[in-house]
Short mmCIF file of C-alpha atoms in Angstrom, two decimals:
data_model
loop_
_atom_site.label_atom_id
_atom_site.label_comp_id
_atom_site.label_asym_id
_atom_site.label_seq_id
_atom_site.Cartn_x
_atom_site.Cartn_y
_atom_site.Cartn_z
CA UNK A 704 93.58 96.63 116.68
CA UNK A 705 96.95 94.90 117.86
CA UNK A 706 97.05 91.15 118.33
CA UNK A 707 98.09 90.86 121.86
CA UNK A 708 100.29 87.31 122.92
CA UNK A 709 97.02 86.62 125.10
CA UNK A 710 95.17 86.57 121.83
CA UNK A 711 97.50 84.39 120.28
CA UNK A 712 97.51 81.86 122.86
CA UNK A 713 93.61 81.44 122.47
CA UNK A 714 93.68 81.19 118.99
CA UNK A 715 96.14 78.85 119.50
CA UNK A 716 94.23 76.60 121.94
CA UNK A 717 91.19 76.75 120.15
CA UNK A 718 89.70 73.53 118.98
CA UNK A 719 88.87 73.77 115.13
CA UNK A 720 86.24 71.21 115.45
CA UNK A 721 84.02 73.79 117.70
CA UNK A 722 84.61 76.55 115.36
CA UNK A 723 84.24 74.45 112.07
CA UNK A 724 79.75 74.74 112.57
CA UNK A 725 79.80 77.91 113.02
CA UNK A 726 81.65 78.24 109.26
CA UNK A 727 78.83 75.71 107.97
CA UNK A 728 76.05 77.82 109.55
CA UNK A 729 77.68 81.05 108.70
CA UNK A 730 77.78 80.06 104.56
CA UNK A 731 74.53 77.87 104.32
CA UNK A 732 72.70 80.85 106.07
CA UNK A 733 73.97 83.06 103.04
CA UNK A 734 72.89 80.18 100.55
CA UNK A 735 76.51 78.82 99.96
CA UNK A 736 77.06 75.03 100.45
CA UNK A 737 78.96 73.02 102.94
CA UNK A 738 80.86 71.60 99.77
CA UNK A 739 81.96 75.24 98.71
CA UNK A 740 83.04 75.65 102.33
CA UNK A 741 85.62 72.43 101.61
CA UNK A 742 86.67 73.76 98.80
CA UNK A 743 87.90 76.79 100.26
CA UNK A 744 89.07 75.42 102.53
CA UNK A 745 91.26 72.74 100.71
CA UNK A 746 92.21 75.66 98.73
CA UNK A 747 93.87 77.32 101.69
CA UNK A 748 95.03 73.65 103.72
CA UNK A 749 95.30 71.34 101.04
CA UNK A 750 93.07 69.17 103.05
CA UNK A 751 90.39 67.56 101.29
CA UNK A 752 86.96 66.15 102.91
CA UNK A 753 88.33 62.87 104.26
CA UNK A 754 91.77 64.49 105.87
CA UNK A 755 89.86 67.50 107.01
CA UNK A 756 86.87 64.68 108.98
CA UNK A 757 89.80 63.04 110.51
CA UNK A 758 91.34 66.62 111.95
CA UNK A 759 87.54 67.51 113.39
CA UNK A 760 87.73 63.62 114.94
CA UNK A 761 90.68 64.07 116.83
CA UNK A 762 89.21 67.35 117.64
CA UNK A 763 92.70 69.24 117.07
CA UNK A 764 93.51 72.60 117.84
CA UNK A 765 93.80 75.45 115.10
CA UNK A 766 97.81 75.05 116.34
CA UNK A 767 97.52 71.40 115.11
CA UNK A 768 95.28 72.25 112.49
CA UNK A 769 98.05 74.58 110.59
CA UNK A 770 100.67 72.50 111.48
CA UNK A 771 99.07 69.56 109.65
CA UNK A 772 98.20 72.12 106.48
CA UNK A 773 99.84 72.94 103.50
CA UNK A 774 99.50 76.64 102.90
CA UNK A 775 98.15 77.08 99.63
CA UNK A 776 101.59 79.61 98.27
CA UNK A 777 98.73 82.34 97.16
CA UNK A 778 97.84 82.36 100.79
CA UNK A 779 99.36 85.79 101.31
CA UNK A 780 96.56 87.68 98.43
CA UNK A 781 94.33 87.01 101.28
CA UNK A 782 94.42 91.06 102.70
CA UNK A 783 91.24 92.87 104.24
CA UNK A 784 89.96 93.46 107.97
CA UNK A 785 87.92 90.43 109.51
CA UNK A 786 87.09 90.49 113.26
CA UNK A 787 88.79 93.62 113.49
CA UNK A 788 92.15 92.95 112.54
CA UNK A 789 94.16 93.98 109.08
CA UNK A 790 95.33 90.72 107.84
CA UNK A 791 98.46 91.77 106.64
CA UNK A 792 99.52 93.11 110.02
CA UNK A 793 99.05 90.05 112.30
CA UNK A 794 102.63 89.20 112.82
CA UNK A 795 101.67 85.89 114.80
CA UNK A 796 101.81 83.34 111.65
CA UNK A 797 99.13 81.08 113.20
CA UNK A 798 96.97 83.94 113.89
CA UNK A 799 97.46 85.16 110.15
CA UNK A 800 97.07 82.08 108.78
CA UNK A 801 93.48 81.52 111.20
CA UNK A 802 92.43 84.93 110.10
CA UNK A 803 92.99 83.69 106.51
CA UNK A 804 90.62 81.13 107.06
CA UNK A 805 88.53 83.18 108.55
CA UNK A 806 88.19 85.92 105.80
CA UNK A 807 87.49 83.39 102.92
CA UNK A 808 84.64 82.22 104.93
CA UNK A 809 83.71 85.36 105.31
CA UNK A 810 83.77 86.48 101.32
CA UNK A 811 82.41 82.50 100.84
CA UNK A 812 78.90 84.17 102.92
CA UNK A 813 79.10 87.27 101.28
CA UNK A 814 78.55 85.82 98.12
CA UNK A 815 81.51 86.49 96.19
CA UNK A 816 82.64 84.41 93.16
CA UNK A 817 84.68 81.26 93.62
CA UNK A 818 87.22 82.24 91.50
CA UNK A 819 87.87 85.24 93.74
CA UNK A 820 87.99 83.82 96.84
CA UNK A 821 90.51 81.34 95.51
CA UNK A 822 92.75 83.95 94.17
CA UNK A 823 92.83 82.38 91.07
CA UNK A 824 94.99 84.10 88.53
CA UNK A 825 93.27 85.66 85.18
CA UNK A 826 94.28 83.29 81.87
#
């Protein structure tokens, strides 16, 4: 599917602290924890549990949201389809990087390994 600029603009406007439940149902319903949920996501934002309370306070959009993140730099392994978009194709850099956030919650639910999700390299 193509990302249309409509699409972009909602994505924009969303509020993170509306979608942010959803992610905790989504994982715990797959028997992953709220804690591995802040892990991945501190992997990708480089926010950890007290930054990432304040964000859902203020009840910021996911525009805010990125703006306010540090991209983790292995952000880019992050490739697949989720909601029916190739990653790697979105050329809107929010929408990539929400779509990133979206697929590790994704794999988190599925059950795949930590070290997986997070990219980590092999030693």
């Amino acid at each position: 599917m193509k990302v249309t600029p409509e699409h972009n603009a909602r994505i924009a406007k969303m509020k993170f602290f509306s979608v942010y439940p959803h992610y905790i149902t989504k994982v715990e319903k797959k028997g992953r924890t709220k804690q591995e949920l802040h892990q991945v996501i501190e992997w990708l934002t480089g926010f950890d549990e007290g930054k990432l309370q304040d964000l859902i306070n203020q009840q910021v959009t996911f525009e805010t949201f990125f703006q306010k993140a540090a991209l983790n730099p292995n952000a880019h392994l992050i490739k697949g389809v989720i909601c029916g978009y190739r990653i790697e194709e979105i050329d809107n850099e929010l929408t990539r990087q929400v779509r990133y956030l979206d697929k590790l919650v994704d794999e988190l639910a599925r059950g795949r390994k930590m070290e997986k999700i997070l990219r980590e390299e092999k030693k």
